[in-house]
Coordinates of N, CA, C and O in Angstrom, one line a residue:
M1225 N 36.2 29.8 49.0 CA 35.6 30.9 48.3 C 34.0 30.7 48.3 O 33.6 29.6 48.2
S1226 N 33.3 31.7 48.4 CA 31.8 31.7 48.5 C 31.3 31.2 47.1 O 31.8 31.4 46.1
D1227 N 30.0 30.6 47.2 CA 29.3 30.2 46.0 C 28.7 31.4 45.3 O 28.3 31.3 44.1
Y1228 N 28.6 32.6 46.0 CA 28.0 33.7 45.3 C 29.1 34.5 44.6 O 30.2 34.6 45.0
I1229 N 28.6 35.2 43.5 CA 29.5 36.0 42.7 C 29.9 37.2 43.6 O 29.1 37.9 44.2
N1230 N 31.2 37.5 43.6 CA 31.7 38.6 44.4 C 32.5 39.6 43.6 O 33.5 40.1 44.1
G1231 N 32.2 39.8 42.4 CA 32.9 40.8 41.6 C 33.5 40.4 40.4 O 33.3 39.3 39.9
I1232 N 34.4 41.2 39.8 CA 35.0 41.0 38.6 C 35.9 39.8 38.6 O 36.0 39.1 37.6
D1233 N 36.5 39.5 39.7 CA 37.4 38.3 39.8 C 36.6 37.0 39.6 O 37.1 36.1 38.9
T1234 N 35.5 36.9 40.1 CA 34.6 35.7 39.9 C 34.2 35.7 38.5 O 34.1 34.6 37.9
F1235 N 33.8 36.8 37.9 CA 33.4 36.8 36.5 C 34.6 36.3 35.6 O 34.4 35.5 34.7
K1236 N 35.8 36.8 35.9 CA 37.0 36.3 35.2 C 37.2 34.8 35.3 O 37.5 34.1 34.4
E1237 N 37.0 34.3 36.5 CA 37.1 32.9 36.8 C 36.0 32.1 35.9 O 36.4 31.1 35.3
L1238 N 34.8 32.6 35.9 CA 33.8 31.9 35.1 C 34.1 31.9 33.7 O 34.0 31.0 32.9
Y1239 N 34.6 33.1 33.2 CA 35.0 33.3 31.8 C 36.1 32.3 31.4 O 36.0 31.6 30.4
T1240 N 37.1 32.2 32.3 CA 38.3 31.4 32.0 C 37.9 29.9 32.0 O 38.3 29.1 31.2
D1241 N 37.1 29.5 33.0 CA 36.7 28.1 33.2 C 35.7 27.6 32.2 O 35.7 26.4 31.8
H1242 N 34.8 28.5 31.7 CA 33.7 28.0 30.9 C 33.6 28.5 29.4 O 32.8 28.0 28.7
F1243 N 34.5 29.4 29.1 CA 34.4 30.0 27.7 C 34.5 28.9 26.6 O 33.7 28.9 25.7
Q1244 N 35.5 28.1 26.7 CA 35.7 27.0 25.7 C 34.6 26.1 25.6 O 34.1 25.7 24.5
A1245 N 34.0 25.7 26.8 CA 32.8 24.8 26.8 C 31.6 25.5 26.2 O 30.9 24.8 25.4
V1246 N 31.4 26.7 26.5 CA 30.2 27.4 25.9 C 30.5 27.6 24.4 O 29.5 27.5 23.6
W1247 N 31.7 27.9 24.0 CA 32.0 28.0 22.6 C 31.7 26.7 21.8 O 31.1 26.7 20.8
G1248 N 32.1 25.6 22.4 CA 31.8 24.3 21.8 C 30.4 24.0 21.7 O 29.9 23.5 20.8
F1249 N 29.6 24.4 22.8 CA 28.2 24.3 22.8 C 27.6 25.1 21.6 O 26.8 24.6 20.8
C1250 N 28.0 26.4 21.5 CA 27.5 27.2 20.4 C 27.9 26.6 19.0 O 27.1 26.6 18.1
N1251 N 29.1 26.2 18.9 CA 29.5 25.6 17.6 C 28.8 24.4 17.3 O 28.5 24.1 16.1
S1252 N 28.3 23.6 18.2 CA 27.6 22.4 17.9 C 26.2 22.8 17.3 O 25.6 22.0 16.5
Y1253 N 25.7 23.9 17.7 CA 24.4 24.4 17.1 C 24.6 25.1 15.7 O 23.9 24.8 14.8
L1254 N 25.6 26.0 15.7 CA 25.8 26.8 14.5 C 26.6 26.2 13.4 O 26.5 26.7 12.3
K1255 N 27.5 25.3 13.8 CA 28.4 24.7 12.8 C 29.2 25.8 12.1 O 29.6 25.6 10.9
D1256 N 29.6 26.8 12.8 CA 30.4 27.9 12.2 C 31.2 28.5 13.4 O 30.6 29.1 14.3
K1257 N 32.5 28.3 13.3 CA 33.4 28.7 14.4 C 33.3 30.2 14.7 O 33.3 30.6 15.9
E1258 N 33.2 31.1 13.7 CA 33.2 32.5 14.0 C 31.9 32.9 14.6 O 31.9 33.7 15.5
Q1259 N 30.8 32.4 14.0 CA 29.5 32.7 14.6 C 29.4 32.2 16.0 O 28.8 32.9 16.9
A1260 N 30.0 31.0 16.3 CA 30.0 30.5 17.6 C 30.8 31.3 18.6 O 30.4 31.6 19.7
M1261 N 31.9 31.9 18.1 CA 32.7 32.8 18.9 C 31.9 34.0 19.3 O 31.9 34.5 20.4
D1262 N 31.2 34.6 18.2 CA 30.4 35.8 18.5 C 29.3 35.5 19.5 O 29.1 36.3 20.4
A1263 N 28.6 34.4 19.3 CA 27.5 34.1 20.2 C 28.0 33.9 21.7 O 27.4 34.3 22.6
T1264 N 29.2 33.2 21.8 CA 29.8 33.0 23.1 C 30.1 34.3 23.8 O 29.8 34.5 25.0
Q1265 N 30.8 35.2 23.0 CA 31.1 36.5 23.6 C 29.9 37.3 24.0 O 29.9 37.9 25.0
E1266 N 28.9 37.2 23.2 CA 27.6 37.9 23.5 C 27.0 37.4 24.8 O 26.5 38.1 25.6
A1267 N 27.0 36.0 24.9 CA 26.4 35.4 26.1 C 27.2 35.9 27.4 O 26.5 36.2 28.4
F1268 N 28.5 35.9 27.3 CA 29.3 36.4 28.5 C 29.1 37.9 28.7 O 29.0 38.3 29.9
F1269 N 28.9 38.6 27.6 CA 28.7 40.1 27.8 C 27.3 40.3 28.5 O 27.2 41.1 29.4
K1270 N 26.3 39.5 28.1 CA 25.0 39.7 28.8 C 25.1 39.3 30.2 O 24.4 39.9 31.1
L1271 N 25.9 38.2 30.5 CA 26.0 37.9 31.9 C 26.7 39.0 32.7 O 26.3 39.4 33.8
Y1272 N 27.7 39.6 32.1 CA 28.5 40.7 32.8 C 27.6 41.8 33.1 O 27.6 42.4 34.1
E1273 N 26.7 42.2 32.1 CA 25.7 43.3 32.2 C 24.8 43.0 33.4 O 24.4 44.0 34.1
R1274 N 24.4 41.8 33.6 CA 23.3 41.5 34.6 C 23.9 41.0 35.9 O 23.1 40.8 36.9
L1275 N 25.1 40.7 36.0 CA 25.7 40.1 37.1 C 25.6 41.0 38.4 O 25.9 42.1 38.4
N1276 N 25.2 40.3 39.5 CA 25.2 41.0 40.8 C 25.4 39.9 41.8 O 25.5 38.8 41.6
D1277 N 25.5 40.4 43.1 CA 25.9 39.4 44.1 C 24.8 38.5 44.6 O 25.0 37.7 45.4
S1278 N 23.6 38.6 43.9 CA 22.6 37.6 44.2 C 22.8 36.3 43.4 O 22.1 35.3 43.6
Y1279 N 23.7 36.4 42.4 CA 23.9 35.2 41.5 C 24.9 34.3 42.2 O 25.9 34.7 42.8
T1280 N 24.6 33.0 42.1 CA 25.6 32.0 42.5 C 26.4 31.6 41.3 O 25.9 31.9 40.2
K1281 N 27.5 30.9 41.4 CA 28.2 30.5 40.2 C 27.4 29.5 39.4 O 27.4 29.6 38.2
Q1282 N 26.6 28.7 40.0 CA 25.7 27.8 39.3 C 24.7 28.5 38.5 O 24.4 28.2 37.4
N1283 N 24.1 29.6 39.1 CA 23.1 30.4 38.4 C 23.8 31.1 37.2 O 23.2 31.1 36.1
A1284 N 25.0 31.6 37.4 CA 25.7 32.2 36.3 C 26.0 31.3 35.2 O 25.8 31.6 34.0
V1285 N 26.4 30.1 35.5 CA 26.7 29.1 34.4 C 25.4 28.7 33.7 O 25.4 28.7 32.4
A1286 N 24.3 28.5 34.4 CA 23.0 28.2 33.8 C 22.6 29.4 32.9 O 22.2 29.2 31.7
F1287 N 22.8 30.6 33.4 CA 22.4 31.8 32.6 C 23.2 31.9 31.3 O 22.7 32.1 30.2
I1288 N 24.5 31.6 31.4 CA 25.4 31.6 30.2 C 24.9 30.6 29.1 O 24.7 31.0 28.0
Y1289 N 24.6 29.4 29.5 CA 24.2 28.4 28.6 C 22.8 28.7 28.0 O 22.6 28.6 26.8
I1290 N 21.9 29.1 28.8 CA 20.5 29.5 28.3 C 20.6 30.7 27.4 O 20.0 30.6 26.3
T1291 N 21.4 31.6 27.7 CA 21.6 32.8 26.9 C 22.3 32.4 25.6 O 21.8 32.8 24.5
A1292 N 23.3 31.6 25.7 CA 24.0 31.1 24.4 C 23.0 30.4 23.5 O 23.0 30.6 22.3
K1293 N 22.2 29.5 24.1 CA 21.2 28.8 23.3 C 20.3 29.7 22.6 O 20.0 29.6 21.4
N1294 N 19.8 30.7 23.3 CA 18.8 31.7 22.7 C 19.5 32.5 21.6 O 18.9 32.7 20.5
I1295 N 20.8 32.9 21.8 CA 21.5 33.6 20.8 C 21.7 32.7 19.6 O 21.5 33.2 18.4
C1296 N 22.0 31.5 19.8 CA 22.2 30.6 18.6 C 20.9 30.4 17.9 O 20.9 30.4 16.6
M1297 N 19.8 30.2 18.6 CA 18.5 30.1 17.9 C 18.2 31.3 17.1 O 17.7 31.2 16.0
D1298 N 18.5 32.5 17.6 CA 18.2 33.7 16.9 C 19.1 33.8 15.6 O 18.6 34.1 14.5
I1299 N 20.4 33.4 15.7 CA 21.2 33.4 14.6 C 20.7 32.4 13.5 O 20.7 32.7 12.3
L1300 N 20.3 31.2 14.0 CA 19.8 30.2 13.0 C 18.5 30.7 12.3 O 18.4 30.5 11.1
R1301 N 17.7 31.4 13.1 CA 16.5 31.9 12.5 C 16.8 33.0 11.5 O 16.2 33.1 10.4
R1302 N 17.7 33.9 11.8 CA 18.1 34.9 10.9 C 18.8 34.4 9.6 O 18.7 35.0 8.5
N1303 N 19.4 33.3 9.7 CA 20.1 32.7 8.6 C 19.1 32.0 7.6 O 19.5 31.7 6.5
K1304 N 17.9 31.8 8.0 CA 16.9 31.2 7.2 C 15.9 32.3 6.7 O 15.3 33.0 7.5
F1305 N 15.6 32.3 5.4 CA 14.8 33.4 4.9 C 13.5 33.0 4.3 O 12.5 33.7 4.4
T1306 N 13.4 31.9 3.7 CA 12.1 31.5 3.0 C 11.2 30.7 4.0 O 11.7 30.2 5.0
I1307 N 9.9 30.6 3.6 CA 9.0 29.9 4.5 C 9.4 28.4 4.5 O 9.3 27.8 5.5
E1308 N 9.8 27.9 3.3 CA 10.3 26.5 3.3 C 11.5 26.3 4.3 O 11.5 25.3 5.0
D1309 N 12.4 27.3 4.2 CA 13.5 27.2 5.2 C 13.1 27.3 6.6 O 13.6 26.6 7.5
A1310 N 12.1 28.1 6.9 CA 11.5 28.2 8.2 C 10.9 26.9 8.7 O 11.1 26.5 9.9
E1311 N 10.3 26.2 7.8 CA 9.7 24.9 8.2 C 10.8 23.9 8.4 O 10.8 23.1 9.4
K1312 N 11.8 23.9 7.6 CA 13.0 23.0 7.8 C 13.7 23.4 9.1 O 14.1 22.5 9.8
L1313 N 13.8 24.7 9.4 CA 14.4 25.1 10.6 C 13.7 24.5 11.9 O 14.4 24.1 12.8
K1314 N 12.4 24.5 11.8 CA 11.6 23.9 13.0 C 12.0 22.5 13.2 O 12.2 22.1 14.3
E1315 N 12.3 21.8 12.1 CA 12.7 20.4 12.2 C 14.1 20.2 12.7 O 14.5 19.3 13.3
E1316 N 15.0 21.2 12.3 CA 16.4 21.1 12.6 C 16.7 21.6 14.0 O 17.8 21.3 14.5
L1317 N 15.9 22.5 14.5 CA 16.2 23.0 15.8 C 16.4 21.9 16.9 O 15.6 21.0 16.9
P1318 N 17.4 22.0 17.7 CA 17.6 21.0 18.7 C 16.5 21.0 19.7 O 15.9 22.0 20.0
S1319 N 16.2 19.8 20.2 CA 15.2 19.6 21.2 C 15.8 20.0 22.6 O 17.0 20.2 22.7
E1320 N 14.9 20.1 23.6 CA 15.4 20.4 24.9 C 16.3 19.3 25.4 O 17.3 19.6 26.1
D1321 N 16.0 18.1 25.1 CA 16.9 17.0 25.5 C 18.3 17.1 24.9 O 19.3 16.9 25.6
S1322 N 18.4 17.5 23.6 CA 19.7 17.6 23.0 C 20.4 18.9 23.5 O 21.6 18.9 23.6
F1323 N 19.7 19.9 23.9 CA 20.2 21.1 24.6 C 21.0 20.7 25.9 O 22.1 21.0 26.1
L1324 N 20.3 19.9 26.7 CA 20.9 19.5 28.0 C 22.0 18.5 27.7 O 23.0 18.5 28.4
E1325 N 21.9 17.6 26.8 CA 22.9 16.7 26.4 C 24.2 17.4 26.0 O 25.3 17.0 26.4
E1326 N 24.0 18.4 25.2 CA 25.2 19.2 24.7 C 25.9 19.9 25.8 O 27.1 20.0 25.9
I1327 N 25.1 20.5 26.7 CA 25.7 21.2 27.9 C 26.5 20.1 28.7 O 27.6 20.4 29.1
A1328 N 25.9 19.0 28.9 CA 26.6 17.9 29.7 C 27.9 17.5 29.0 O 28.9 17.4 29.6
T1329 N 27.8 17.4 27.7 CA 29.0 17.0 26.9 C 30.1 18.1 27.0 O 31.3 17.7 27.3
Q1330 N 29.8 19.3 26.9 CA 30.8 20.4 26.9 C 31.3 20.5 28.3 O 32.5 20.8 28.5
E1331 N 30.5 20.4 29.3 CA 31.0 20.5 30.7 C 31.9 19.3 31.0 O 32.9 19.4 31.7
M1332 N 31.5 18.1 30.5 CA 32.4 16.9 30.7 C 33.7 17.1 30.1 O 34.8 16.9 30.7
I1333 N 33.8 17.6 28.9 CA 35.0 17.9 28.2 C 35.8 18.9 29.0 O 37.0 18.8 29.2
R1334 N 35.2 20.0 29.5 CA 35.9 21.0 30.3 C 36.5 20.4 31.5 O 37.7 20.6 31.9
C1335 N 35.8 19.5 32.2 CA 36.3 18.8 33.4 C 37.5 17.9 33.1 O 38.5 17.9 33.9
V1336 N 37.4 17.2 32.0 CA 38.5 16.3 31.7 C 39.7 17.1 31.3 O 40.8 16.8 31.7
H1337 N 39.6 18.2 30.5 CA 40.7 19.1 30.2 C 41.3 19.7 31.5 O 42.6 19.7 31.6
A1338 N 40.5 20.1 32.4 CA 41.0 20.6 33.7 C 41.9 19.6 34.4 O 42.9 19.9 34.9
A1339 N 41.4 18.3 34.4 CA 42.1 17.3 35.1 C 43.4 16.9 34.4 O 44.5 16.8 35.0
I1340 N 43.4 16.9 33.1 CA 44.5 16.5 32.3 C 45.6 17.6 32.4 O 46.8 17.3 32.4
S1341 N 45.2 18.9 32.5 CA 46.1 20.0 32.6 C 46.9 19.9 33.9 O 48.0 20.5 34.0
Q1342 N 46.5 19.0 34.9 CA 47.2 18.8 36.1 C 48.3 17.7 36.0 O 49.1 17.5 36.9
L1343 N 48.3 17.0 34.9 CA 49.3 15.9 34.7 C 50.6 16.6 34.2 O 50.6 17.8 33.8
S1344 N 51.6 15.8 34.3 CA 52.9 16.4 33.8 C 53.7 15.3 33.0 O 53.3 14.1 33.1
G1345 N 54.7 15.7 32.3 CA 55.6 14.8 31.7 C 54.9 13.9 30.7 O 54.1 14.3 29.9
R1346 N 55.3 12.6 30.7 CA 54.8 11.6 29.7 C 53.3 11.4 29.9 O 52.6 11.1 28.9
S1347 N 52.8 11.5 31.1 CA 51.4 11.3 31.4 C 50.6 12.3 30.6 O 49.6 12.0 30.0
L1348 N 51.0 13.6 30.6 CA 50.4 14.6 29.9 C 50.4 14.4 28.4 O 49.4 14.5 27.7
E1349 N 51.6 14.0 27.9 CA 51.7 13.7 26.5 C 50.8 12.6 26.0 O 50.2 12.6 25.0
I1350 N 50.8 11.5 26.8 CA 50.0 10.3 26.5 C 48.5 10.7 26.5 O 47.7 10.3 25.6
A1351 N 48.1 11.4 27.5 CA 46.7 11.8 27.6 C 46.3 12.6 26.4 O 45.2 12.4 25.8
T1352 N 47.1 13.6 26.1 CA 46.8 14.5 24.9 C 46.7 13.7 23.6 O 45.8 13.9 22.8
L1353 N 47.7 12.7 23.4 CA 47.6 11.9 22.2 C 46.4 11.0 22.2 O 45.8 10.8 21.1
A1354 N 46.1 10.4 23.3 CA 44.9 9.6 23.4 C 43.6 10.4 23.1 O 42.7 9.9 22.4
L1355 N 43.5 11.6 23.6 CA 42.4 12.4 23.3 C 42.3 12.8 21.8 O 41.2 13.1 21.3
E1356 N 43.4 12.8 21.1 CA 43.5 13.1 19.7 C 43.1 11.9 18.9 O 43.0 11.9 17.7
G1357 N 42.8 10.7 19.6 CA 42.4 9.5 18.9 C 43.5 8.6 18.5 O 43.3 7.6 17.8
K1358 N 44.7 8.8 19.0 CA 45.9 8.0 18.6 C 45.8 6.7 19.4 O 45.4 6.6 20.6
S1359 N 46.1 5.6 18.7 CA 46.2 4.3 19.3 C 47.5 4.1 20.0 O 48.4 4.9 19.9
N1360 N 47.6 3.1 20.8 CA 48.8 2.8 21.6 C 50.0 2.7 20.7 O 51.1 3.3 21.0
P1361 N 49.9 1.9 19.6 CA 51.1 1.8 18.7 C 51.5 3.2 18.1 O 52.7 3.5 17.9
E1362 N 50.5 4.0 17.8 CA 50.8 5.3 17.2 C 51.5 6.2 18.3 O 52.4 6.9 18.0
I1363 N 51.0 6.1 19.5 CA 51.6 6.9 20.6 C 53.0 6.4 20.8 O 53.9 7.3 21.0
A1364 N 53.3 5.1 20.7 CA 54.7 4.6 20.9 C 55.6 5.2 19.8 O 56.7 5.6 20.1
T1365 N 55.1 5.2 18.6 CA 55.9 5.7 17.5 C 56.2 7.2 17.7 O 57.3 7.7 17.5
I1366 N 55.1 8.0 18.0 CA 55.3 9.4 18.1 C 56.3 9.8 19.3 O 57.1 10.6 19.1
L1367 N 56.2 9.1 20.4 CA 57.0 9.3 21.5 C 58.4 8.6 21.5 O 59.2 8.9 22.3
G1368 N 58.5 7.7 20.5 CA 59.7 7.0 20.4 C 60.0 6.0 21.5 O 61.2 5.9 22.0
I1369 N 58.9 5.4 22.0 CA 59.1 4.4 23.1 C 58.4 3.1 22.7 O 57.7 3.1 21.7
S1370 N 58.6 2.1 23.5 CA 58.0 0.8 23.2 C 56.5 0.8 23.5 O 56.0 1.6 24.3
L1371 N 55.8 -0.2 22.9 CA 54.4 -0.3 23.1 C 54.1 -0.7 24.6 O 53.2 -0.2 25.2
N1372 N 54.9 -1.5 25.1 CA 54.8 -1.9 26.6 C 55.0 -0.7 27.5 O 54.3 -0.5 28.5
S1373 N 55.9 0.2 27.1 CA 56.1 1.5 27.9 C 54.8 2.3 27.8 O 54.4 2.9 28.8
V1374 N 54.2 2.4 26.6 CA 53.0 3.2 26.5 C 51.9 2.6 27.4 O 51.2 3.4 28.2
K1375 N 51.8 1.3 27.4 CA 50.7 0.7 28.2 C 51.0 0.9 29.7 O 50.1 1.2 30.5
S1376 N 52.3 0.8 30.1 CA 52.6 1.0 31.5 C 52.4 2.5 31.9 O 51.9 2.8 33.0
L1377 N 52.8 3.4 31.0 CA 52.6 4.8 31.3 C 51.1 5.2 31.4 O 50.7 6.0 32.2
K1378 N 50.4 4.6 30.5 CA 48.9 4.8 30.5 C 48.3 4.4 31.9 O 47.5 5.1 32.4
K1379 N 48.8 3.2 32.3 CA 48.2 2.7 33.6 C 48.5 3.7 34.7 O 47.7 4.1 35.5
G1380 N 49.8 4.3 34.7 CA 50.1 5.3 35.7 C 49.3 6.6 35.5 O 48.9 7.2 36.5
M1381 N 49.1 6.9 34.3 CA 48.3 8.1 34.0 C 46.9 8.0 34.5 O 46.3 8.9 35.1
Y1382 N 46.3 6.8 34.3 CA 44.9 6.6 34.8 C 44.9 6.6 36.4 O 43.9 7.2 36.9
T1383 N 45.9 6.2 37.0 CA 46.0 6.3 38.5 C 46.1 7.7 38.9 O 45.4 8.1 39.8
Q1384 N 46.9 8.5 38.2 CA 46.9 10.0 38.5 C 45.6 10.6 38.3 O 45.1 11.4 39.1
L1385 N 44.9 10.3 37.2 CA 43.6 10.9 36.9 C 42.6 10.5 37.9 O 41.7 11.3 38.3
R1386 N 42.6 9.3 38.4 CA 41.7 8.8 39.4 C 41.9 9.7 40.7 O 40.9 10.0 41.3
K1387 N 43.1 10.0 41.0 CA 43.4 10.8 42.2 C 42.8 12.2 42.0 O 42.4 12.9 42.9
I1388 N 42.9 12.7 40.8 CA 42.5 14.1 40.5 C 41.0 14.2 40.4 O 40.4 15.1 41.0
I1389 N 40.3 13.3 39.6 CA 38.9 13.5 39.4 C 38.0 12.4 40.1 O 36.8 12.4 39.9
G1390 N 38.7 11.5 40.8 CA 37.9 10.5 41.5 C 37.7 9.2 40.6 O 37.6 9.3 39.4
H1391 N 37.7 8.1 41.3 CA 37.7 6.8 40.7 C 36.5 6.6 39.7 O 36.6 6.2 38.6
K1392 N 35.3 7.0 40.2 CA 34.1 6.8 39.4 C 34.0 7.7 38.2 O 33.3 7.4 37.3
Y1393 N 34.8 8.8 38.2 CA 34.7 9.7 37.1 C 35.8 9.5 36.0 O 35.8 10.2 35.0
I1394 N 36.6 8.5 36.2 CA 37.6 8.2 35.1 C 36.9 7.9 33.8 O 37.4 8.1 32.7
I1395 N 35.6 7.4 33.9 CA 34.9 7.1 32.7 C 34.7 8.4 31.9 O 34.6 8.3 30.6
L1396 N 34.8 9.6 32.4 CA 34.7 10.8 31.7 C 35.8 10.8 30.6 O 35.6 11.2 29.5
F1397 N 37.0 10.4 31.1 CA 38.1 10.4 30.2 C 37.9 9.5 28.9 O 38.1 9.9 27.8
F1398 N 37.4 8.3 29.2 CA 37.1 7.4 28.1 C 35.9 7.9 27.3 O 36.0 7.7 26.0
A1399 N 34.9 8.5 27.9 CA 33.8 9.1 27.1 C 34.3 10.2 26.2 O 33.9 10.2 25.0
C1400 N 35.2 11.0 26.7 CA 35.8 12.1 25.8 C 36.6 11.5 24.7 O 36.6 12.1 23.6
I1401 N 37.3 10.5 24.9 CA 38.1 9.8 23.8 C 37.1 9.4 22.8 O 37.4 9.6 21.6
S1402 N 36.0 8.7 23.2 CA 35.1 8.2 22.2 C 34.4 9.3 21.5 O 34.0 9.2 20.3
L1403 N 34.1 10.5 22.1 CA 33.5 11.6 21.5 C 34.3 12.3 20.4 O 33.8 12.7 19.4
K1404 N 35.6 12.3 20.7 CA 36.6 13.0 19.8 C 36.1 14.4 19.4 O 36.1 14.8 18.3
K1405 N 35.7 15.1 20.4 CA 35.1 16.5 20.2 C 36.1 17.5 20.8 O 35.7 18.4 21.4
F1406 N 37.4 17.3 20.7 CA 38.4 18.1 21.3 C 39.0 19.1 20.2 O 40.2 19.4 20.3
T1407 N 38.2 19.6 19.3 CA 38.7 20.5 18.3 C 38.4 21.9 18.7 O 37.6 22.2 19.5

C-alpha cells in the first residue's frame, strides 16, 4: 500500500489505528474523558476536511496530534476565566517536550496493543492481565493455574511478542506495564 493517502479507506484506517491513542493524548491534557472524546473527534474531522492525496500517512498522523493539541489548549483556555487562572494556566500548560513525550507514549501503547491483539489463547490472557498490573501469583489465581505455569507461559508469550514486534522492541511491553496507562 502507498504511503500517500488514497481516499476514504485510508482515512478509515488512520481513524481505526490512531483514534484510541489520540484520545489518550487528549485525555492526558484535559483530564476529562468526554472533553477528550470531543477533542479527538474534532481533530479527526479537521483532518477529514483537509485531507487530499498530497498527504502521507505520517503527515496525517502529525496533523492529527498537532490539531488535537491545539484543540486541547483552546479547551483549557476556555475553562479558565480569571486573570489569576490565566496565569496559573500558563504554568500548567504542557511544554513542547511533554507534548512529544505524550505522543510517544500514546503511540507506544497503540503499538503494544496491536501486537498483543495478534496473540491467542493463554498468551493473550496473560498479556492482558500483566498490562492490568497483575502479578504472577495473581495471574495464576485468576487463570486457575500454577505459578510455574504462568512463568512458563509468559516466557512463551515474550517469544511470540518478539516475533511480532521485534526483539529490541519487547521493551515497549515492559514500559507499558510500568506506565499502567491502559484505561
